[in-house]
PDB file of C-alpha atoms in Angstrom:
ATOM      1  CA  MET A   1      34.422 -25.237 -59.503  1.00 46.00           C
ATOM      2  CA  ALA A   2      37.309 -25.124 -61.977  1.00 51.00           C
ATOM      3  CA  THR A   3      40.307 -27.147 -60.996  1.00 69.00           C
ATOM      4  CA  HIS A   4      43.891 -26.735 -62.047  1.00 80.00           C
ATOM      5  CA  THR A   5      43.409 -28.800 -65.180  1.00 83.00           C
ATOM      6  CA  LEU A   6      43.154 -28.028 -68.866  1.00 83.00           C
ATOM      7  CA  ARG A   7      40.682 -30.408 -70.475  1.00 86.00           C
ATOM      8  CA  LYS A   8      39.860 -30.947 -74.132  1.00 86.00           C
ATOM      9  CA  ARG A   9      36.541 -29.068 -73.833  1.00 87.00           C
ATOM     10  CA  GLU A  10      38.481 -25.989 -72.641  1.00 89.00           C
ATOM     11  CA  ARG A  11      40.376 -25.817 -75.948  1.00 92.00           C
ATOM     12  CA  LEU A  12      38.973 -23.838 -78.830  1.00 90.00           C
ATOM     13  CA  CYS A  13      38.438 -26.247 -81.731  1.00 89.00           C
ATOM     14  CA  SER A  14      35.543 -24.633 -83.601  1.00 87.00           C
ATOM     15  CA  MET A  15      36.530 -22.849 -86.806  1.00 91.00           C
ATOM     16  CA  LYS A  16      33.312 -20.806 -86.668  1.00 89.00           C
ATOM     17  CA  LEU A  17      34.187 -19.440 -83.221  1.00 89.00           C
ATOM     18  CA  THR A  18      37.788 -18.830 -84.266  1.00 91.00           C
ATOM     19  CA  ASP A  19      36.640 -16.867 -87.312  1.00 92.00           C
ATOM     20  CA  ARG A  20      34.231 -14.834 -85.171  1.00 90.00           C
ATOM     21  CA  LEU A  21      36.982 -14.159 -82.630  1.00 91.00           C
ATOM     22  CA  PHE A  22      39.433 -12.818 -85.219  1.00 91.00           C
ATOM     23  CA  GLY A  23      36.737 -11.235 -87.390  1.00 88.00           C
ATOM     24  CA  GLY A  24      36.814  -8.135 -85.217  1.00 75.00           C
ATOM     25  CA  ALA A  25      33.111  -7.746 -84.431  1.00 81.00           C
ATOM     26  CA  GLY A  26      32.736  -7.911 -80.661  1.00 84.00           C
ATOM     27  CA  SER A  27      36.248  -9.066 -79.858  1.00 88.00           C
ATOM     28  CA  GLN A  28      38.638  -7.133 -77.643  1.00 92.00           C
ATOM     29  CA  SER A  29      42.399  -7.251 -77.418  1.00 93.00           C
ATOM     30  CA  MET A  30      45.235  -6.277 -75.092  1.00 94.00           C
ATOM     31  CA  ALA A  31      48.876  -7.144 -74.609  1.00 93.00           C
ATOM     32  CA  ALA A  32      51.376  -7.654 -71.829  1.00 91.00           C
ATOM     33  CA  PHE A  33      54.541  -8.242 -73.814  1.00 92.00           C
ATOM     34  CA  PRO A  34      55.341 -10.963 -74.923  1.00 94.00           C
ATOM     35  CA  ILE A  35      51.705 -12.145 -74.857  1.00 95.00           C
ATOM     36  CA  ARG A  36      48.762 -10.658 -76.742  1.00 95.00           C
ATOM     37  CA  VAL A  37      45.276 -11.774 -75.799  1.00 96.00           C
ATOM     38  CA  VAL A  38      42.166 -11.520 -77.984  1.00 95.00           C
ATOM     39  CA  TRP A  39      38.850 -12.413 -76.352  1.00 94.00           C
ATOM     40  CA  MET A  40      35.140 -12.292 -76.995  1.00 92.00           C
ATOM     41  CA  GLU A  41      32.029 -12.964 -74.938  1.00 91.00           C
ATOM     42  CA  ILE A  42      29.588 -15.441 -76.430  1.00 88.00           C
ATOM     43  CA  GLU A  43      26.288 -17.025 -75.449  1.00 87.00           C
ATOM     44  CA  ARG A  44      26.755 -20.403 -73.818  1.00 82.00           C
ATOM     45  CA  ASN A  45      24.350 -22.758 -75.526  1.00 76.00           C
ATOM     46  CA  ASP A  46      25.360 -26.136 -74.165  1.00 69.00           C
ATOM     47  CA  GLU A  47      25.988 -27.399 -70.639  1.00 62.00           C
ATOM     48  CA  GLN A  48      28.850 -29.585 -71.884  1.00 57.00           C
ATOM     49  CA  GLU A  49      30.683 -26.556 -73.225  1.00 76.00           C
ATOM     50  CA  SER A  50      33.236 -25.008 -70.902  1.00 85.00           C
ATOM     51  CA  PRO A  51      32.670 -21.406 -69.752  1.00 89.00           C
ATOM     52  CA  VAL A  52      36.107 -20.489 -71.142  1.00 91.00           C
ATOM     53  CA  GLN A  53      37.722 -21.875 -74.287  1.00 92.00           C
ATOM     54  CA  ILE A  54      41.290 -20.989 -75.225  1.00 94.00           C
ATOM     55  CA  LEU A  55      43.529 -21.069 -78.267  1.00 95.00           C
ATOM     56  CA  VAL A  56      47.332 -20.767 -78.106  1.00 96.00           C
ATOM     57  CA  SER A  57      49.293 -19.512 -81.104  1.00 95.00           C
ATOM     58  CA  VAL A  58      53.042 -19.169 -81.644  1.00 96.00           C
ATOM     59  CA  SER A  59      54.032 -18.073 -85.130  1.00 94.00           C
ATOM     60  CA  LYS A  60      56.649 -19.776 -87.225  1.00 95.00           C
ATOM     61  CA  ARG A  61      57.885 -16.266 -88.029  1.00 95.00           C
ATOM     62  CA  HIS A  62      59.124 -15.935 -84.412  1.00 93.00           C
ATOM     63  CA  PHE A  63      60.573 -19.436 -83.990  1.00 94.00           C
ATOM     64  CA  LYS A  64      61.604 -21.440 -87.039  1.00 95.00           C
ATOM     65  CA  ARG A  65      62.242 -24.587 -84.998  1.00 96.00           C
ATOM     66  CA  ALA A  66      59.181 -26.513 -83.837  1.00 96.00           C
ATOM     67  CA  ILE A  67      60.859 -27.463 -80.561  1.00 96.00           C
ATOM     68  CA  LYS A  68      60.979 -23.802 -79.490  1.00 96.00           C
ATOM     69  CA  ARG A  69      57.391 -23.129 -80.646  1.00 96.00           C
ATOM     70  CA  ASN A  70      56.180 -26.145 -78.706  1.00 96.00           C
ATOM     71  CA  ARG A  71      58.059 -25.037 -75.597  1.00 96.00           C
ATOM     72  CA  VAL A  72      56.424 -21.603 -75.678  1.00 96.00           C
ATOM     73  CA  LYS A  73      52.974 -23.137 -76.259  1.00 95.00           C
ATOM     74  CA  ARG A  74      53.546 -25.436 -73.268  1.00 95.00           C
ATOM     75  CA  GLN A  75      54.565 -22.454 -71.126  1.00 96.00           C
ATOM     76  CA  LEU A  76      51.473 -20.466 -72.163  1.00 96.00           C
ATOM     77  CA  ARG A  77      49.092 -23.365 -71.490  1.00 94.00           C
ATOM     78  CA  GLU A  78      50.661 -24.017 -68.099  1.00 95.00           C
ATOM     79  CA  ALA A  79      50.527 -20.347 -67.099  1.00 95.00           C
ATOM     80  CA  TYR A  80      46.849 -20.203 -68.090  1.00 94.00           C
ATOM     81  CA  ARG A  81      46.041 -23.456 -66.299  1.00 93.00           C
ATOM     82  CA  VAL A  82      47.423 -22.121 -63.026  1.00 94.00           C
ATOM     83  CA  ALA A  83      45.931 -18.605 -63.335  1.00 92.00           C
ATOM     84  CA  LYS A  84      42.452 -19.327 -64.776  1.00 91.00           C
ATOM     85  CA  GLN A  85      40.481 -19.462 -61.506  1.00 92.00           C
ATOM     86  CA  PRO A  86      39.459 -15.736 -61.409  1.00 91.00           C
ATOM     87  CA  LEU A  87      37.885 -16.081 -64.875  1.00 90.00           C
ATOM     88  CA  TYR A  88      35.798 -19.045 -63.774  1.00 89.00           C
ATOM     89  CA  ASN A  89      34.766 -17.256 -60.566  1.00 90.00           C
ATOM     90  CA  GLN A  90      33.643 -14.211 -62.570  1.00 89.00           C
ATOM     91  CA  LEU A  91      31.652 -16.297 -65.065  1.00 86.00           C
ATOM     92  CA  ALA A  92      30.020 -18.493 -62.397  1.00 85.00           C
ATOM     93  CA  ALA A  93      27.486 -15.734 -61.638  1.00 84.00           C
ATOM     94  CA  THR A  94      26.163 -15.769 -65.214  1.00 83.00           C
ATOM     95  CA  PRO A  95      25.939 -19.334 -66.547  1.00 81.00           C
ATOM     96  CA  GLN A  96      24.593 -18.216 -69.952  1.00 86.00           C
ATOM     97  CA  ARG A  97      27.821 -16.320 -70.792  1.00 88.00           C
ATOM     98  CA  ALA A  98      31.068 -17.852 -71.990  1.00 89.00           C
ATOM     99  CA  LEU A  99      34.443 -16.539 -73.116  1.00 91.00           C
ATOM    100  CA  VAL A 100      36.573 -17.429 -76.122  1.00 92.00           C
ATOM    101  CA  ILE A 101      40.217 -16.429 -75.654  1.00 94.00           C
ATOM    102  CA  ALA A 102      43.279 -16.571 -77.925  1.00 96.00           C
ATOM    103  CA  PHE A 103      46.788 -16.162 -76.528  1.00 96.00           C
ATOM    104  CA  ILE A 104      49.281 -15.041 -79.191  1.00 96.00           C
ATOM    105  CA  TRP A 105      53.054 -14.933 -78.717  1.00 96.00           C
ATOM    106  CA  LEU A 106      54.670 -11.675 -79.864  1.00 95.00           C
ATOM    107  CA  ALA A 107      58.389 -12.000 -79.081  1.00 94.00           C
ATOM    108  CA  ASP A 108      61.306 -13.499 -80.971  1.00 94.00           C
ATOM    109  CA  ASP A 109      62.988 -14.660 -77.752  1.00 94.00           C
ATOM    110  CA  LEU A 110      62.325 -17.350 -75.181  1.00 95.00           C
ATOM    111  CA  TYR A 111      61.273 -16.194 -71.710  1.00 95.00           C
ATOM    112  CA  PRO A 112      61.437 -17.931 -68.321  1.00 96.00           C
ATOM    113  CA  SER A 113      58.214 -19.627 -67.212  1.00 95.00           C
ATOM    114  CA  GLN A 114      57.931 -17.390 -64.118  1.00 96.00           C
ATOM    115  CA  GLU A 115      57.845 -14.255 -66.249  1.00 96.00           C
ATOM    116  CA  ILE A 116      55.233 -15.731 -68.586  1.00 96.00           C
ATOM    117  CA  ALA A 117      53.097 -16.781 -65.604  1.00 96.00           C
ATOM    118  CA  GLU A 118      53.295 -13.244 -64.172  1.00 96.00           C
ATOM    119  CA  ARG A 119      52.190 -11.678 -67.480  1.00 95.00           C
ATOM    120  CA  MET A 120      49.385 -14.239 -67.809  1.00 95.00           C
ATOM    121  CA  ARG A 121      48.064 -13.365 -64.320  1.00 95.00           C
ATOM    122  CA  LYS A 122      48.152  -9.697 -65.246  1.00 95.00           C
ATOM    123  CA  LEU A 123      46.217 -10.276 -68.492  1.00 95.00           C
ATOM    124  CA  ILE A 124      43.606 -12.491 -66.835  1.00 94.00           C
ATOM    125  CA  GLY A 125      43.154  -9.885 -64.101  1.00 94.00           C
ATOM    126  CA  ARG A 126      42.567  -7.195 -66.716  1.00 94.00           C
ATOM    127  CA  ILE A 127      40.023  -9.383 -68.540  1.00 93.00           C
ATOM    128  CA  VAL A 128      38.163 -10.002 -65.263  1.00 92.00           C
ATOM    129  CA  GLU A 129      38.056  -6.236 -64.620  1.00 92.00           C
ATOM    130  CA  LYS A 130      36.533  -5.596 -68.049  1.00 90.00           C
ATOM    131  CA  LEU A 131      33.852  -8.263 -67.559  1.00 83.00           C
TER     132      LEU A 131
END
């Protein structure tokens, strides 16, 4: 059902959900350097809400220049957009569950898009296994 798009409703905008995600209660975390992923299962209360909502974060501590931060965020969003299908397939069986995911950049260097896409596929595969 999910296409290779990344719509507004798939982005995490709610401060309450963000606080719950990083609050520690019920959230899980793993890393495939240079990406760290923090995720949490939630109850899906609304049919308009997407089954997966994501947040992408690149710290100013790693890249002082906004152009580099924006490039990395673009790479992360694109890698997720292409690799998200297994998550949607896994969540299709249980329409009352949803996932909230944060992708956090850990490195001080830029990486090629192919390498980021490979790490993203690995992380999404590990999340699907744990669900």
